[in-house]
Structure formats: C-alpha cells, structure tokens
XYZ file of C-alpha atoms in Angstrom:
235
model
C -0.354 0.096 -0.226
C 1.699 3.081 -1.177
C 2.246 6.865 0.580
C -1.109 8.841 0.684
C -0.042 12.045 -1.339
C -0.388 15.148 0.339
C -0.581 18.379 -1.665
C -0.652 21.111 -0.577
C -2.637 24.387 -2.635
C -1.220 27.573 -3.107
C -3.572 30.353 -2.415
C -3.996 30.759 -6.741
C -4.659 27.288 -7.046
C -7.172 27.202 -4.215
C -9.267 29.977 -5.327
C -9.418 28.348 -9.496
C -11.284 25.444 -7.903
C -13.901 27.057 -5.866
C -14.095 28.443 -9.582
C -15.315 25.327 -11.203
C -16.956 23.971 -8.235
C -19.552 27.658 -7.744
C -19.863 30.447 -10.045
C -19.169 32.967 -8.226
C -19.910 36.985 -8.795
C -16.575 39.084 -9.989
C -16.745 41.075 -6.504
C -17.382 37.431 -4.018
C -14.222 36.267 -6.272
C -11.805 38.937 -5.804
C -13.048 38.889 -1.696
C -12.106 35.621 -1.454
C -8.738 35.695 -2.944
C -7.435 38.911 -0.667
C -9.442 36.894 2.104
C -7.491 33.714 1.134
C -3.993 35.469 0.654
C -4.275 36.935 4.312
C -4.592 33.472 5.631
C -1.699 32.396 3.601
C 0.798 34.589 4.568
C -0.350 35.240 8.218
C 0.089 31.727 9.049
C 3.664 31.509 6.819
C 4.680 34.884 9.644
C 3.537 32.482 12.995
C 5.726 30.042 11.509
C 8.942 32.101 11.127
C 11.235 31.295 14.459
C 11.021 34.184 17.392
C 14.175 35.385 17.839
C 14.572 36.095 22.001
C 15.869 39.783 23.077
C 19.204 39.915 25.169
C 18.409 42.587 28.192
C 19.804 45.810 27.531
C 20.643 48.533 29.911
C 19.500 51.807 28.640
C 21.113 55.215 29.372
C 19.197 58.663 28.357
C 18.690 57.237 24.881
C 22.212 55.234 24.013
C 22.045 50.975 24.464
C 24.700 49.971 26.032
C 26.075 46.071 26.922
C 24.038 45.010 29.649
C 26.181 44.095 33.091
C 28.666 40.877 33.810
C 29.241 39.279 36.462
C 29.286 38.720 39.442
C 32.630 38.216 39.317
C 34.662 37.040 42.825
C 37.550 38.967 44.241
C 39.649 35.644 45.009
C 40.285 36.320 41.296
C 42.811 39.415 42.097
C 45.691 38.881 44.548
C 46.221 40.515 47.611
C 43.436 40.645 50.736
C 41.009 42.556 52.587
C 37.885 44.602 50.832
C 38.494 45.925 47.509
C 38.946 50.128 48.276
C 39.640 51.583 44.658
C 40.087 50.599 40.958
C 41.226 52.647 38.191
C 42.241 52.129 33.993
C 42.978 54.146 31.172
C 43.994 53.389 27.366
C 47.955 54.792 27.918
C 49.222 56.326 24.440
C 51.256 52.989 23.128
C 47.580 51.910 23.012
C 47.929 49.320 26.083
C 45.248 49.475 28.889
C 47.120 50.031 32.368
C 44.416 48.901 35.478
C 45.497 49.107 39.229
C 43.293 48.963 42.130
C 44.089 49.411 46.079
C 42.695 46.628 48.905
C 43.021 45.835 51.826
C 45.666 49.396 51.828
C 47.664 47.601 49.261
C 48.121 48.559 45.602
C 48.273 46.351 42.450
C 48.953 46.970 39.074
C 49.045 45.757 35.328
C 49.165 46.365 31.615
C 46.522 44.894 29.052
C 47.786 45.119 25.144
C 45.392 45.238 22.276
C 44.249 42.967 19.746
C 44.212 44.331 16.030
C 40.407 44.974 16.861
C 41.506 46.850 19.522
C 39.742 44.465 22.640
C 41.947 43.517 25.471
C 43.650 40.396 25.125
C 42.980 39.181 28.450
C 44.945 35.959 28.004
C 48.375 38.084 27.520
C 47.908 40.658 29.932
C 50.506 41.151 32.461
C 50.964 39.866 36.163
C 49.699 41.803 39.308
C 52.880 43.969 39.772
C 52.486 44.358 43.791
C 51.558 44.610 46.725
C 52.443 48.859 46.669
C 52.449 50.161 50.444
C 50.283 53.152 51.158
C 52.723 54.848 52.845
C 54.128 55.678 49.363
C 51.352 58.199 48.844
C 50.869 61.320 51.375
C 48.128 61.714 53.743
C 46.475 59.347 56.312
C 43.894 57.458 56.629
C 42.272 54.292 54.133
C 42.273 54.392 50.561
C 39.285 55.805 48.899
C 38.899 55.866 45.161
C 41.561 56.797 42.694
C 41.678 58.041 39.006
C 43.841 58.216 36.163
C 43.319 59.772 32.348
C 45.251 60.733 29.710
C 45.472 64.328 28.949
C 45.346 66.261 25.648
C 48.460 67.027 25.503
C 50.151 63.447 26.351
C 50.527 63.853 29.939
C 49.101 60.870 32.676
C 46.587 62.698 35.108
C 46.619 61.164 38.274
C 44.213 61.361 41.706
C 43.158 60.198 44.353
C 41.480 60.159 47.769
C 42.565 58.448 51.098
C 40.896 59.679 54.467
C 39.316 62.550 53.211
C 41.379 64.218 51.355
C 42.532 64.143 47.597
C 45.755 64.500 45.503
C 47.054 64.693 41.858
C 50.092 64.202 40.278
C 51.125 64.624 36.189
C 52.838 61.756 35.104
C 54.885 62.489 31.466
C 55.470 60.040 28.755
C 58.670 58.518 27.632
C 59.208 57.970 24.058
C 57.842 55.084 23.880
C 54.191 56.323 25.472
C 54.972 54.623 28.233
C 54.676 56.731 31.774
C 57.777 58.177 32.574
C 57.107 56.996 36.642
C 60.769 58.663 37.764
C 60.008 62.039 36.482
C 56.258 62.181 37.740
C 55.496 65.667 39.674
C 54.934 65.618 43.559
C 51.392 65.090 44.189
C 49.616 68.363 44.794
C 46.974 68.595 47.726
C 45.277 68.328 49.919
C 42.398 68.826 48.515
C 39.401 69.342 50.944
C 36.610 67.685 50.490
C 34.508 70.095 51.142
C 34.711 71.663 47.417
C 32.926 69.517 46.664
C 28.802 68.945 45.928
C 27.463 66.064 48.282
C 27.620 64.940 52.213
C 29.967 61.867 53.413
C 32.994 59.596 52.617
C 34.296 59.682 48.932
C 33.662 56.461 47.992
C 34.590 56.497 44.120
C 35.860 58.547 41.573
C 36.618 58.555 37.093
C 37.745 60.806 34.278
C 38.182 60.466 31.165
C 38.869 62.713 27.853
C 35.747 62.280 25.311
C 36.197 62.038 21.522
C 35.381 65.682 21.343
C 38.084 66.804 23.610
C 35.806 67.449 26.967
C 36.839 65.900 30.456
C 33.968 63.662 31.948
C 34.267 63.173 35.714
C 32.240 61.613 38.659
C 32.814 61.020 41.759
C 30.026 59.126 44.295
C 29.995 60.126 47.885
C 27.386 58.822 51.030
C 25.322 56.629 48.282
C 25.250 59.655 45.844
C 26.472 60.610 42.497
C 28.033 63.651 40.865
C 28.764 64.075 37.308
C 30.297 67.036 35.032
C 32.317 68.652 31.366
C 34.801 70.915 31.959
C 34.939 72.120 28.075
C 38.020 71.155 26.232
C 41.386 73.693 26.700
C 39.762 74.849 30.368
C 41.121 72.129 32.624
C 44.811 71.838 33.653
C 46.392 69.645 36.583
C-alpha cells in the first residue's frame, strides 16, 4: 500500500478550485482571493521562529551592553576589601589597570588585539603589593582615577582619609609613563570643595572624543558628574 500523497495548494490554486465548483460573482471572487492570501501569509509569518531579545541597559537614548558578573574578589591578588580601582588606555595603546584592597596597591598592563579589544589572555601579572605609605596623606584609600590628557601626560588622583591628591606623569618616547619624572603630589584637596555629604566612595575621569573632560564621583551614596570644556582644565 503506497504512501498517501498530500498536495499543498497555493492560494491561487485554491481559488481556481472554488471557481470550478461554484460560479462566483466577480466581486465575491476578489474578496475570497484577498481573504485566502491574508490567511496564507499570516500562517507563514506565524511559522517563523521568534528571536529572543537580549536584555539591554539604556542610558538616556544610548544602548549599551548588559552588565557581566559577578566577578569574585578571589580572582585578584591581595587580601581585604576592595577600596578603589582605575583603568585607562595609554598612548602606546595598552590598557593600564590598578586597584587597592586591604591597604595595598596592585597594577598591570593589558595589550590590545588587532580589533582594539583587550587581550586578557596576554595581560601581564599583577605587580605589587604597593604600600600605602608611599602616598601622601593619612587614612584608608577611598578612590583613585587616571586619564591621559590632550598633551599626552598622565593625570592621576586619589582620595584617602577625606583628602584629595593629584599629580602628572610625563610619557617616554615609547609612550609609556616616565614614573621617575612624575610631579610631586599636589594637595591635600578638601572634600568640602565637592558637592554632597559623606565619605568619598569612588571617582573617575576621562577625555571624550570631542576633547572635553568628563568627571564623576560618588560620596555618601550619591553620584555627581560634570563636564569640563576643552582647553579649560589643567593639572
């Protein structure tokens, strides 16, 4: 006994069959053909697989990637709570990273791939620990920041014990920081110069593509941001 063949008819064939079986007025034929086409294409659309949307994070009108994590603190060297962290791209194209935890500092560099994304697999080992006594001021480390200024120098800043300190570091010919010729730390800067209340918790700064400086910080559970026009900021 052979297989029963199932003929799938198109909307046009279906309409022709109806015309053969019944004599339909012209307007009725048009109506039926339109209805059959709508049903046919509706079924085709419904059969298409649905694509699940990945959750996105919206900042204003800009869409950025979702947050990845959580990352365990045990992946990093040292002991104690995380106190601050910072990262910036140096003129030679490498990513410089640093953090403080338990009163000790650690730094490393990460090369970039050809597509300008961090090559995490070839990152250097974390260098440290750096003693907090090497820095001016007293109290625990509260925040740190670093960014490359338009003149090519590295601007560094940190807050500890409610006081702020800043310095600049020139670059060598190979576009790496010339730590030996860094300026002295300027400060202390009083926390009362900044808006808000409570302890300093974090800070960040970076030069945007238009040359403006974008700065932000958190203190007492509240965040603050500002933009400094190009050419109007200095160490």
